[in-house]
Amino acid sequence: MAAPAASIARFTGPSPQAWQQPDWKRVSYLLHASRALDDIEESKLLPERKVLYQFSARGHDFAQILLGLQLTDPHDGVTVYYRSRPIMLALGVALEDAAAGPLARVGSFSGGRDIGVVFNMPGKGGASVLPACGGVGAQYTPAAGWAQAIRYRREALDDVGYSRSVAVVLGGDASAATNGFWSALTMATTLKLPMLFYIEDNGFGISVSSKLQTPGGNIAANLRSFAGLTILEGDGTDPTQAADLTARAVAHVRDQRAPVLLRLTVPRLSGHSGQDTQAYKSPEVVALERARDPLGKLHNYLVPGVFSESEWTRIATQARSDVESAVERALARPLPNPDDVTRYVFSECGVDGSIELQQQGGLLPEGHVFPSGVTQAHPEGTRINMLTAIRRTLDVELASNSRLVVFGEDVGPKGGVHGATLGLQEKYGVERVFDTSLSEEGIIGRAVGMSLAGLLPVAEIQFRKYADPAAEQLNDCGTMRWRTRNRFAAPMVVRMPGGFFKCGDPWHSQTNEVAWVHGVGWHVAVPSNAEDAVGLLRSALRGNDPVIFFEHRAMLDGAGARRPYPGDDYVIPFGKARVVRAGSELTIVTWGAMVERCEQAAATSGVDVEVIDLRTLSPWDKSAVLASVEKTRRCLIVHEDNGTAGFGAEIAAVLAKEAFFSLDAPIERLTMPDIPSPHSPVLLDAAVPSPERIMRTIQQLASI
Ligand SMILES: Cc1ncc(C[n+]2csc(CCOP(=O)(O)OP(=O)(O)O)c2C)c(N)n1
Ligand SMILES: [Mg+2]
């Protein structure tokens, strides 16, 4: 039977079951407080340059407050955007913290590292606000991941505490045009996730009309035939409508465990941000917007029927005075300490081995203890290929860690297009090993939401190049710990095959691992054989940081990469290079599929070459490389990635500075030329460093 098409309900008056009278005094107080914050920033702190980047929520505020007051389940997860301060207040952020954010003071959402309206709030027994991002649309897929994690924790981990929890995402009308919106919508509807899409339609994306974001400017109307989605819409400034619709929307998601999209129209009563004069709006539009101010409407609705004019004034005065003193206290807070600006890029370990844990995200904050690993391999049986090694490691970790989930395109019944997950869904079930929609942004955004909800996501990106659509989520995940000053982190493992395999091509054979090294907050592992793949993958799966695990296609079944399985506890700490071949006349630094080629070249070169396999590029083993080069006085760096700004450039720069007086010859690099990977084997051979070319380069360098 076909899934029912979306039902659309415009506001028709309060439905008796759903209608709950909000605490109007609380709503009024929060609305006045939000207005006072906006007002003081706009009229005083921005002109005085104490706030550098200001976003007003005037007009959006009222309905957000109503929504926030309903998110009372301890496992509700909310993703927000820059106009979301009112919901933050409703969810319990103290006025002083709310004021301290834009003032870039200590103790705020990021301690001055990020714009003050890029919010976050660890759950601590209430709703979690996942770290917001500056990129419009980036908030959607992590919310879907949180919703999927709710289901996982309820059903697979049998935690009844998650029975009524929901995920809520807030977005503007323009955000409904982004990839993230559509990716999350696909996830929420195909998986029937308990997720509310809350769209605040103010008719503008900065200055651009909502008619350019969706035909006719109404995303709710256009989604009418979208299967599996309940749609509600109405006026976000009308007290009765807004209260009823927010209540109905949340109740539906909680009770039916299914997605809802609620579109509320709201006026944006100030410019897009403090700098925006709104010159693109006609005086008539501005007047119409002012007439819709929800503050005036709330006053007319409440006074005198619900409470008196003097009570209204008392609440307004109290809110204003509370905000004024909160701003004063926030201004008295210290400015951030420049000395620690480089802290919290990765999980930090104290000298005593203790970890300064993030407040939320990953397994450790919830007390999970990983089994301790051994760094000594205990090789078992015959040699296995790298693919089997990866599969077996995933299998062992899936068996010992019920929070670990494996997913990606085709990883389910097919077992992955490379075969790494073959049989794992059959063994562990569809909740733990599953296929996803074809959206890399969805895969990584979902992983972020799941990790923040306390799971360990292991995502597969089918080929390195196809991580491109996920670049925003990958970048935002990497910077999360730093951005939130260790409040949040999203440890995960992203497996990513790439590199040439018999032939090359621009789509399946790119390596470009350096992109993740250059980005902030990712560990990057590039194993060169089956034993290292086991040790590095296990370290990644038991770590507290996000890891890119690069699987070279030529090595998945390559004979040279086969090794005996090193044991179920075998781990290789990151940042420890391996001397593959000791030598005294020249050092080669390499990794991945080039290791084997360098070994072959070294063996036939007639030069006493030391070959170092870095194994991980972030962190990389600087001291091993320096020690070797100080001994051999010559260095050749070989990699498959393009030369310009490849990781070899970084190694060369470090050697030029730190080993300058030890060098007898210029540092040499042998890499792909700056072209995409070519398809024809003839062209590929000409592009990728071959054992023969490596050997000639060794000889040349040795002769200088
Ligand atoms: C990916 C991305 N592109 C562009 C921007 C710049 N930008 C910031 S807000 C915005 C408009 C968003 O409008 P809407 O989603 O309707 O929210 P509103 O500001 O109206 O509440 C744009 C283009 C951005 N932050 N991120
Ligand atoms: Mg808008």
XYZ file of C-alpha atoms and ligand atoms in Angstrom:
731
model
C 0.000 0.000 0.000
C 1.316 3.423 -0.880
C 2.233 5.684 2.009
C -0.402 8.351 2.661
C 0.316 11.721 1.118
C 1.085 14.588 3.412
C -1.938 16.067 5.057
C -1.969 19.827 5.236
C -3.843 21.670 7.897
C -4.209 25.407 7.960
C -5.241 26.925 11.243
C -8.966 26.549 11.745
C -9.247 27.295 15.447
C -7.977 25.475 18.488
C -8.539 21.739 18.489
C -9.918 20.838 21.924
C -7.513 17.933 22.529
C -4.365 19.797 21.600
C -5.100 23.147 23.089
C -3.107 23.746 26.202
C -3.076 27.181 27.717
C 0.544 28.227 27.907
C 1.841 29.901 31.034
C 1.083 33.355 29.634
C 2.995 35.204 32.334
C 6.115 33.215 31.567
C 5.620 33.728 27.825
C 5.170 37.475 28.354
C 8.249 37.694 30.570
C 10.445 35.834 28.064
C 9.123 37.882 25.162
C 9.850 41.142 26.970
C 13.278 39.835 27.978
C 14.104 38.847 24.404
C 13.000 42.275 23.172
C 15.066 44.013 25.843
C 18.177 42.045 24.808
C 17.626 42.954 21.159
C 16.937 46.567 22.038
C 20.005 47.065 24.243
C 22.223 45.432 21.636
C 20.777 47.391 18.725
C 20.650 50.785 20.394
C 23.699 50.659 22.660
C 26.106 47.740 22.446
C 26.341 47.617 18.651
C 26.965 51.380 18.200
C 29.497 51.182 21.044
C 31.162 48.257 19.223
C 30.875 46.049 22.271
C 28.773 43.669 20.185
C 30.321 43.139 16.755
C 27.689 41.029 15.062
C 24.054 41.430 16.025
C 21.003 39.415 15.014
C 17.595 40.497 16.182
C 14.792 37.991 16.692
C 12.003 40.601 16.867
C 8.882 39.151 15.334
C 10.169 35.564 15.401
C 10.394 35.614 19.179
C 6.853 34.947 20.335
C 6.198 31.647 18.552
C 9.700 30.371 19.326
C 9.043 30.898 23.023
C 5.807 28.938 22.804
C 7.647 26.124 21.053
C 10.548 26.092 23.495
C 8.314 25.850 26.551
C 6.988 22.542 25.220
C 10.355 20.853 24.793
C 10.441 19.452 28.278
C 11.545 15.876 27.662
C 15.117 15.310 28.921
C 16.112 13.734 25.613
C 14.587 16.266 23.244
C 17.220 17.551 20.825
C 16.986 20.923 19.124
C 19.039 22.385 16.303
C 18.739 26.107 15.890
C 20.069 28.989 13.838
C 21.235 32.543 14.422
C 17.742 33.968 15.021
C 16.975 31.488 17.772
C 17.803 33.303 20.999
C 14.165 33.392 22.156
C 13.915 29.598 22.137
C 17.217 29.431 24.004
C 15.682 31.594 26.743
C 12.600 29.399 26.807
C 14.822 26.328 27.135
C 16.486 27.805 30.186
C 19.583 29.741 29.102
C 20.298 32.350 31.763
C 19.926 35.985 30.677
C 23.515 36.687 31.618
C 24.808 33.839 29.436
C 22.570 34.946 26.588
C 23.991 38.461 26.869
C 27.583 37.252 27.263
C 27.552 35.431 23.892
C 27.404 38.470 21.586
C 29.764 40.298 23.973
C 32.260 37.440 23.425
C 32.838 36.986 27.164
C 33.950 33.912 29.054
C 31.386 31.329 30.014
C 29.150 31.938 27.015
C 28.291 29.443 24.265
C 31.782 29.502 22.806
C 33.728 31.718 25.200
C 34.250 34.308 22.479
C 35.458 31.853 19.848
C 32.324 32.077 17.716
C 29.633 34.636 16.925
C 27.373 35.131 19.938
C 24.262 33.853 18.193
C 25.779 30.509 17.191
C 24.156 28.780 20.147
C 24.558 25.456 21.913
C 23.463 24.005 25.229
C 24.399 20.628 26.683
C 21.350 18.658 27.843
C 22.122 18.102 31.530
C 18.705 16.656 32.191
C 16.799 18.953 29.832
C 16.578 19.404 26.075
C 19.945 19.527 24.324
C 20.611 22.319 21.878
C 23.126 20.841 19.455
C 25.953 23.164 18.421
C 24.587 25.580 15.854
C 26.518 26.408 12.684
C 26.885 29.580 10.647
C 26.013 27.783 7.420
C 22.325 28.011 6.588
C 20.819 24.527 6.248
C 23.553 22.780 8.233
C 21.161 22.360 11.153
C 18.830 19.882 9.443
C 20.639 16.565 9.082
C 22.107 16.503 12.609
C 18.537 16.870 13.904
C 17.512 13.877 11.798
C 20.474 11.960 13.249
C 19.325 12.861 16.752
C 15.813 11.612 15.880
C 17.234 8.335 14.589
C 19.335 8.018 17.747
C 16.189 8.495 19.861
C 14.696 5.505 18.122
C 17.908 3.496 18.459
C 18.197 4.200 22.162
C 14.534 3.356 22.736
C 14.346 0.229 20.592
C 17.828 -1.245 20.258
C 19.134 -0.207 23.682
C 15.715 -0.625 25.336
C 15.830 2.716 27.124
C 12.247 3.709 27.932
C 13.456 7.208 28.804
C 13.451 7.896 25.064
C 9.840 6.819 24.451
C 8.492 10.338 23.903
C 11.589 12.322 23.013
C 11.641 14.348 19.805
C 14.083 16.179 17.556
C 13.225 19.710 16.495
C 14.950 21.801 13.846
C 14.416 25.528 13.425
C 14.984 27.134 10.037
C 14.013 30.168 8.000
C 12.101 30.178 4.707
C 15.322 30.421 2.691
C 16.828 27.465 4.534
C 14.133 25.284 2.980
C 16.017 25.615 -0.328
C 19.211 24.029 1.028
C 20.516 20.517 0.455
C 20.408 19.882 4.184
C 16.672 20.568 4.365
C 15.872 18.106 1.592
C 18.276 15.502 2.868
C 16.747 15.621 6.349
C 13.220 15.595 4.943
C 14.028 12.427 3.011
C 15.474 10.814 6.126
C 12.621 11.835 8.407
C 9.888 10.659 6.042
C 11.458 7.453 4.749
C 12.435 6.370 8.270
C 9.361 7.871 9.988
C 11.461 9.760 12.494
C 10.087 11.706 15.475
C 11.171 15.056 14.077
C 9.606 18.498 13.827
C 10.634 20.844 11.021
C 9.791 24.296 12.349
C 9.927 26.860 9.549
C 9.869 30.546 10.449
C 8.744 32.173 7.226
C 9.484 35.894 7.276
C 9.390 36.132 3.475
C 13.065 37.009 3.157
C 16.486 35.384 3.074
C 18.426 38.546 3.904
C 16.954 40.539 0.989
C 15.893 37.699 -1.315
C 12.171 36.946 -1.570
C 10.951 33.546 -0.414
C 9.463 33.193 -3.930
C 12.996 32.419 -5.126
C 13.400 29.737 -2.472
C 10.317 27.720 -3.352
C 7.675 28.327 -6.051
C 4.987 30.638 -4.746
C 6.985 31.196 -1.584
C 5.189 28.607 0.547
C 7.164 25.451 1.323
C 4.244 23.926 3.243
C 1.922 24.222 0.241
C 4.528 22.726 -2.045
C 5.060 19.729 0.201
C 1.385 18.858 0.176
C 1.933 15.619 -1.709
C 5.067 14.581 0.148
C 4.362 11.155 1.581
C 4.714 10.506 5.278
C 4.713 14.139 6.386
C 2.096 15.967 8.405
C 2.006 19.658 7.611
C 0.652 22.436 9.773
C 0.751 26.116 9.040
C -0.530 29.412 10.282
C 0.249 32.839 11.680
C 3.141 32.865 14.129
C 2.109 36.231 15.526
C -1.442 35.322 16.482
C -1.537 34.131 20.104
C -4.262 31.532 19.663
C -2.941 30.139 16.404
C 0.688 30.064 17.429
C -0.057 28.416 20.778
C -2.344 25.843 19.236
C -0.136 24.995 16.288
C 3.093 24.652 18.268
C 1.252 22.462 20.802
C -0.332 20.330 18.102
C 2.911 19.947 16.181
C 4.935 18.836 19.211
C 2.147 16.559 20.459
C 1.860 14.895 17.060
C 5.574 14.107 16.864
C 5.629 12.877 20.487
C 2.558 10.684 20.153
C 2.733 9.463 16.576
C 6.551 9.169 16.436
C 6.409 10.657 12.939
C 7.611 13.848 11.247
C 5.705 17.116 11.118
C 6.502 20.315 9.254
C 5.094 23.440 10.876
C 5.321 26.648 8.875
C 4.559 29.812 10.759
C 4.577 33.180 9.048
C 6.363 35.840 11.056
C 7.559 39.379 10.371
C 11.257 40.173 10.609
C 10.933 43.490 12.417
C 14.611 44.468 12.247
C 17.204 44.143 9.515
C 18.664 40.726 8.767
C 21.561 41.621 11.048
C 22.675 44.801 12.791
C 24.356 46.045 9.610
C 21.280 45.637 7.390
C 19.276 48.818 6.652
C 16.422 46.940 4.917
C 16.537 49.431 2.024
C 15.176 46.646 -0.199
C 11.833 46.668 1.687
C 9.226 49.216 0.614
C 7.684 51.448 3.306
C 4.403 49.566 2.798
C 6.060 46.211 3.527
C 7.727 47.619 6.638
C 4.406 49.077 7.815
C 2.612 45.774 7.237
C 5.298 43.946 9.170
C 5.083 46.382 12.084
C 1.331 45.917 12.202
C 1.928 42.212 12.733
C 4.214 42.650 15.744
C 3.358 39.705 18.026
C 4.136 41.757 21.119
C 1.223 44.122 20.464
C -1.028 41.207 19.570
C -0.119 39.386 22.750
C -0.911 42.476 24.783
C -4.312 42.811 23.173
C -4.996 39.125 23.665
C -4.043 39.012 27.344
C -5.079 42.399 28.681
C -7.498 42.714 30.319
C -8.982 39.210 29.803
C -6.146 37.151 31.266
C -4.369 39.738 33.381
C -4.457 43.460 34.004
C -2.582 46.256 32.290
C -0.607 46.877 35.453
C 0.442 43.212 35.587
C 1.560 43.438 31.940
C 3.583 46.552 32.766
C 5.030 44.941 35.885
C 6.216 41.937 33.836
C 7.691 44.197 31.140
C 9.509 46.338 33.708
C 10.813 43.305 35.561
C 12.098 41.712 32.328
C 13.798 44.939 31.254
C 15.470 45.429 34.596
C 16.587 41.755 34.751
C 18.095 42.072 31.276
C 19.830 45.351 32.116
C 21.494 43.856 35.157
C 22.318 40.658 33.214
C 24.034 42.781 30.546
C 25.965 44.638 33.257
C 27.100 41.356 34.780
C 28.017 39.998 31.352
C 30.048 43.141 30.634
C 31.878 42.623 33.919
C 32.912 39.120 32.888
C 36.492 38.787 31.686
C 37.378 38.790 28.030
C 38.539 35.403 26.746
C 42.108 34.402 27.482
C 44.236 34.582 24.301
C 46.693 32.071 25.771
C 44.279 29.194 25.358
C 42.976 29.956 21.866
C 44.587 26.777 20.498
C 43.080 24.482 23.124
C 40.249 21.998 22.536
C 40.925 21.157 18.936
C 41.159 17.496 19.942
C 40.284 15.582 23.079
C 42.736 16.704 25.752
C 44.583 14.340 28.005
C 46.110 15.551 31.282
C 49.628 14.572 32.393
C 48.072 12.030 34.749
C 46.262 10.391 31.833
C 42.908 11.929 32.765
C 40.816 13.360 29.972
C 39.174 16.763 30.146
C 35.963 15.447 28.711
C 33.491 17.298 26.559
C 30.171 17.737 28.349
C 28.237 15.991 25.601
C 28.835 13.830 22.561
C 30.316 10.413 22.023
C 30.443 7.605 24.532
C 32.784 8.807 27.254
C 30.610 11.539 28.859
C 28.029 8.847 29.607
C 30.610 6.740 31.420
C 31.373 4.185 28.719
C 34.659 2.385 29.264
C 36.386 0.935 26.222
C 38.330 -2.310 26.639
C 42.039 -1.614 26.878
C 43.969 -2.547 23.764
C 47.442 -4.024 23.283
C 50.063 -2.546 20.994
C 51.771 -5.896 20.456
C 50.357 -7.845 17.496
C 49.514 -11.513 18.036
C 49.330 -12.690 14.436
C 46.821 -15.452 13.856
C 46.591 -17.866 10.918
C 47.231 -17.093 7.317
C 47.406 -13.688 5.750
C 44.134 -11.904 5.104
C 43.497 -9.017 2.778
C 42.840 -5.506 4.050
C 39.139 -5.759 3.248
C 38.732 -8.807 5.490
C 40.802 -7.094 8.162
C 38.482 -4.092 8.164
C 35.363 -6.242 8.187
C 36.650 -8.388 11.031
C 37.554 -5.344 13.115
C 34.104 -3.840 12.590
C 32.614 -7.203 13.532
C 34.600 -7.439 16.784
C 33.781 -3.867 17.795
C 30.079 -4.239 16.866
C 29.952 -7.307 19.106
C 31.511 -5.552 22.092
C 29.899 -2.124 21.778
C 26.115 -1.898 21.489
C 26.317 1.848 20.788
C 28.250 1.349 17.578
C 26.233 1.662 14.359
C 27.514 1.204 10.805
C 25.848 2.856 7.840
C 26.230 4.288 4.371
C 25.096 3.690 0.815
C 24.771 -0.051 0.049
C 26.389 -1.211 3.297
C 23.298 -3.289 4.240
C 22.327 -6.491 2.376
C 24.901 -5.840 -0.361
C 27.678 -5.465 2.185
C 29.094 -2.294 0.647
C 30.268 -1.702 -2.911
C 33.742 -2.766 -1.785
C 32.477 -5.583 0.450
C 33.713 -4.248 3.773
C 30.398 -4.764 5.567
C 29.438 -8.072 3.950
C 27.329 -10.169 6.347
C 27.301 -7.571 9.120
C 23.659 -6.568 8.711
C 22.630 -10.211 8.781
C 24.583 -10.675 11.996
C 23.728 -7.432 13.832
C 20.367 -6.407 12.390
C 19.057 -3.468 10.413
C 19.139 -1.031 13.328
C 22.895 -1.420 13.669
C 24.081 -1.883 10.092
C 21.969 -0.071 7.561
C 21.658 1.517 4.149
C 21.100 5.243 3.850
C 19.604 7.551 1.260
C 22.024 8.806 -1.370
C 23.039 11.961 0.405
C 26.511 12.297 1.833
C 25.437 15.414 3.699
C 22.746 13.225 5.222
C 25.229 10.475 6.095
C 27.643 12.762 7.920
C 25.006 15.114 9.371
C 23.175 12.059 10.711
C 26.438 10.815 12.196
C 26.885 14.167 13.961
C 23.401 13.987 15.495
C 23.896 10.368 16.529
C 27.253 11.036 18.108
C 25.867 13.985 20.057
C 23.118 11.660 21.263
C 25.713 9.274 22.703
C 26.167 6.731 19.913
C 29.280 5.799 17.939
C 28.544 6.269 14.244
C 30.748 4.527 11.695
C 29.834 6.039 8.355
C 30.989 4.813 4.966
C 31.469 7.266 2.121
C 31.547 5.109 -0.995
C 34.488 6.892 -2.618
C 36.631 9.751 -1.346
C 35.392 12.134 -4.035
C 31.810 11.594 -2.895
C 32.595 13.144 0.449
C 32.418 16.482 -1.381
C 28.651 16.938 -0.795
C 29.314 16.313 2.909
C 32.109 18.869 3.138
C 30.080 21.268 5.259
C 29.083 18.636 7.803
C 32.636 17.265 7.920
C 34.094 20.713 8.484
C 31.544 21.653 11.123
C 32.034 18.345 12.903
C 35.790 18.853 13.002
C 35.575 22.353 14.453
C 32.844 21.524 16.964
C 35.009 20.884 20.015
C 36.976 24.088 19.475
C 33.892 26.171 18.612
C 32.065 25.121 21.750
C 35.144 25.250 23.947
C 34.887 21.559 24.784
C 31.181 21.653 25.604
C 30.421 19.357 22.663
C 32.366 16.931 20.479
C 31.149 14.402 17.938
C 33.543 11.434 17.860
C 32.865 9.197 14.857
C 34.705 7.181 12.250
C 34.242 7.964 8.567
C 35.567 5.211 6.308
C 36.471 6.467 2.894
C 37.929 4.290 0.103
C 39.844 6.057 -2.642
C 42.955 6.038 -4.775
C 43.619 4.148 -8.014
C 42.611 0.548 -8.602
C 43.871 -1.048 -11.836
C 42.710 2.069 -13.632
C 41.981 5.521 -12.285
C 39.410 8.221 -12.994
C 38.512 11.636 -11.624
C 35.600 10.285 -9.537
C 36.662 7.095 -7.806
C 40.409 7.504 -7.503
C 41.046 10.807 -5.851
C 43.020 10.652 -2.622
C 43.210 14.284 -1.444
C 43.501 13.125 2.154
C 45.275 16.379 2.884
C 41.943 18.237 2.871
C 41.027 16.636 6.201
C 44.458 17.308 7.651
C 44.158 20.945 6.702
C 40.672 21.098 8.197
C 40.446 21.386 11.957
C 39.736 18.623 14.430
C 39.977 15.453 12.332
C 42.400 12.639 12.873
C 43.383 11.056 9.568
C 44.572 7.453 9.254
C 45.925 5.987 6.006
C 46.851 2.344 6.604
C 49.184 0.579 4.186
C 48.518 -3.051 5.107
C 45.967 -5.331 6.757
C 47.643 -5.428 10.169
C 47.852 -1.647 10.399
C 44.256 -1.352 9.173
C 43.116 -3.445 12.155
C 45.175 -1.519 14.700
C 44.347 1.918 13.382
C 40.656 1.222 12.871
C 40.342 -0.176 16.384
C 42.080 2.894 17.824
C 39.678 5.075 15.859
C 36.663 3.126 17.139
C 37.814 3.471 20.733
C 38.839 7.108 20.546
C 37.236 10.388 21.533
C 37.708 12.359 18.312
C 36.369 12.200 14.778
C 38.543 10.114 12.460
C 38.813 9.863 8.677
C 39.875 6.323 7.905
C 41.213 6.207 4.391
C 41.019 2.799 2.690
C 43.115 2.592 -0.439
C 41.293 0.713 -3.172
C 44.417 -0.901 -4.590
C 45.208 -2.376 -1.200
C 41.787 -3.717 -0.234
C 42.654 -6.956 -1.994
C 46.258 -6.195 -2.915
C 48.641 -9.105 -2.291
C 51.317 -6.843 -0.825
C 48.973 -5.495 1.835
C 47.959 -8.911 3.195
C 48.956 -9.777 6.749
C 47.825 -12.215 9.433
C 45.070 -10.870 11.679
C 46.867 -9.280 14.672
C 44.239 -10.050 17.335
C 40.976 -8.697 18.744
C 42.691 -6.261 21.107
C 45.364 -4.978 18.778
C 45.564 -1.192 18.583
C 48.023 1.209 16.982
C 48.177 4.591 18.696
C 47.798 7.490 16.263
C 50.915 9.494 15.428
C 53.338 6.553 15.542
C 55.116 5.995 12.233
C 56.573 2.624 11.276
C 60.074 2.167 9.930
C 59.334 -0.233 7.106
C 62.942 -0.569 6.075
C 65.943 0.749 7.957
C 68.703 2.545 6.036
C 71.447 5.099 6.461
C 71.781 7.070 3.201
C 68.347 8.491 2.403
C 64.911 8.709 4.059
C 61.663 8.189 2.207
C 58.532 9.448 3.963
C 55.349 8.000 2.554
C 51.974 6.399 3.374
C 49.115 4.408 1.903
C 49.603 2.598 -1.391
C 52.953 4.292 -2.006
C 54.578 2.385 0.867
C 54.840 -0.836 -1.096
C 56.123 0.965 -4.195
C 58.755 2.757 -2.159
C 59.903 -0.514 -0.626
C 60.275 -2.035 -4.082
C 62.135 1.020 -5.358
C 64.414 1.102 -2.335
C 65.303 -2.578 -2.725
C 66.478 -2.088 -6.308
C 68.045 1.368 -5.995
C 71.470 0.404 -4.762
C 71.124 3.090 -2.088
C 70.720 2.307 1.614
C 67.228 3.769 1.983
C 65.141 4.093 5.130
C 61.401 3.944 4.386
C 58.996 5.484 6.867
C 55.278 4.783 6.689
C 53.526 7.620 8.530
C 50.322 5.556 9.053
C 48.472 8.647 10.319
C 48.743 12.149 8.854
C 46.873 13.839 11.675
C 48.659 13.576 13.992
C 51.886 12.824 12.128
C 55.050 11.485 13.645
C 57.337 14.478 13.249
C 59.947 13.162 15.626
C 60.372 9.856 13.749
C 60.855 11.734 10.476
C 63.267 14.248 11.995
C 65.301 11.507 13.678
C 65.592 9.598 10.422
C 66.522 12.628 8.321
C 69.084 13.745 10.880
C 70.657 10.325 10.401
C 70.440 9.974 6.592
C 70.718 13.709 5.719
C 68.551 13.240 2.622
C 64.772 13.112 2.309
C 62.366 12.102 -0.422
C 58.611 12.412 0.190
C 56.365 10.261 -1.983
C 52.595 10.524 -2.174
C 49.755 9.756 -4.537
C 47.923 12.993 -3.886
C 48.669 16.029 -6.059
C 51.916 17.820 -5.346
C 50.875 21.418 -4.827
C 49.845 21.878 -1.208
C 49.807 18.103 -0.763
C 50.799 16.802 2.662
C 54.383 16.475 1.412
C 54.583 20.252 1.320
C 53.908 20.367 5.046
C 56.551 17.752 5.795
C 59.056 19.581 3.591
C 58.351 22.878 5.344
C 58.891 21.324 8.760
C 62.135 19.669 7.647
C 63.365 22.880 6.032
C 62.990 24.616 9.360
C 63.821 21.926 11.884
C 66.386 19.813 10.005
C 67.996 22.567 7.908
C 71.527 22.026 9.191
C 71.260 18.241 8.882
C 70.440 18.224 5.183
C 73.069 17.462 2.526
C 70.629 17.834 -0.389
C 67.364 19.639 -1.145
C 64.201 17.946 0.098
C 62.641 16.146 -2.854
C 58.985 15.321 -3.509
C 57.562 12.796 -5.954
C 53.783 13.020 -6.306
C 50.957 12.996 -8.814
C 51.147 16.049 -11.053
C 48.354 18.543 -10.331
C 45.708 16.733 -12.358
C 42.715 14.507 -11.602
C 43.432 10.782 -11.612
C 43.435 9.606 -15.274
C 41.386 6.617 -16.450
C 43.537 4.840 -19.020
C 46.133 2.595 -17.342
C 48.708 4.129 -19.681
C 47.902 7.634 -18.453
C 47.587 6.450 -14.861
C 51.064 4.903 -14.968
C 52.410 8.186 -16.229
C 50.777 10.106 -13.383
C 51.104 8.016 -10.208
C 54.655 7.616 -8.841
C 55.875 4.220 -10.114
C 58.520 2.038 -8.442
C 60.785 2.834 -11.363
C 60.411 6.610 -11.087
C 60.777 6.414 -7.326
C 63.994 4.434 -7.805
C 65.417 6.973 -10.274
C 64.567 9.818 -7.905
C 66.299 7.988 -5.050
C 69.426 7.604 -7.175
C 69.389 11.237 -8.282
C 68.951 12.491 -4.751
C 71.657 10.192 -3.421
C 74.085 11.513 -6.014
C 73.791 15.176 -5.011
C 25.364 28.078 3.313
C 25.174 29.559 3.555
N 24.980 30.397 2.511
C 24.819 31.715 2.732
C 24.858 32.227 3.996
C 24.674 33.735 4.233
N 23.314 33.932 4.824
C 23.171 34.038 6.147
S 21.580 34.130 6.583
C 21.043 34.062 4.989
C 19.546 34.102 4.711
C 18.765 33.037 5.417
O 17.392 33.346 5.425
P 16.307 32.453 6.135
O 16.710 31.030 6.110
O 14.990 32.775 5.548
O 16.360 32.913 7.668
P 16.050 34.367 8.258
O 17.370 35.084 8.355
O 15.128 35.045 7.335
O 15.456 34.139 9.591
C 22.130 33.989 4.128
C 22.039 33.957 2.659
C 25.077 31.322 5.056
N 25.145 31.730 6.315
N 25.207 30.011 4.807
Mg 13.626 34.287 6.128
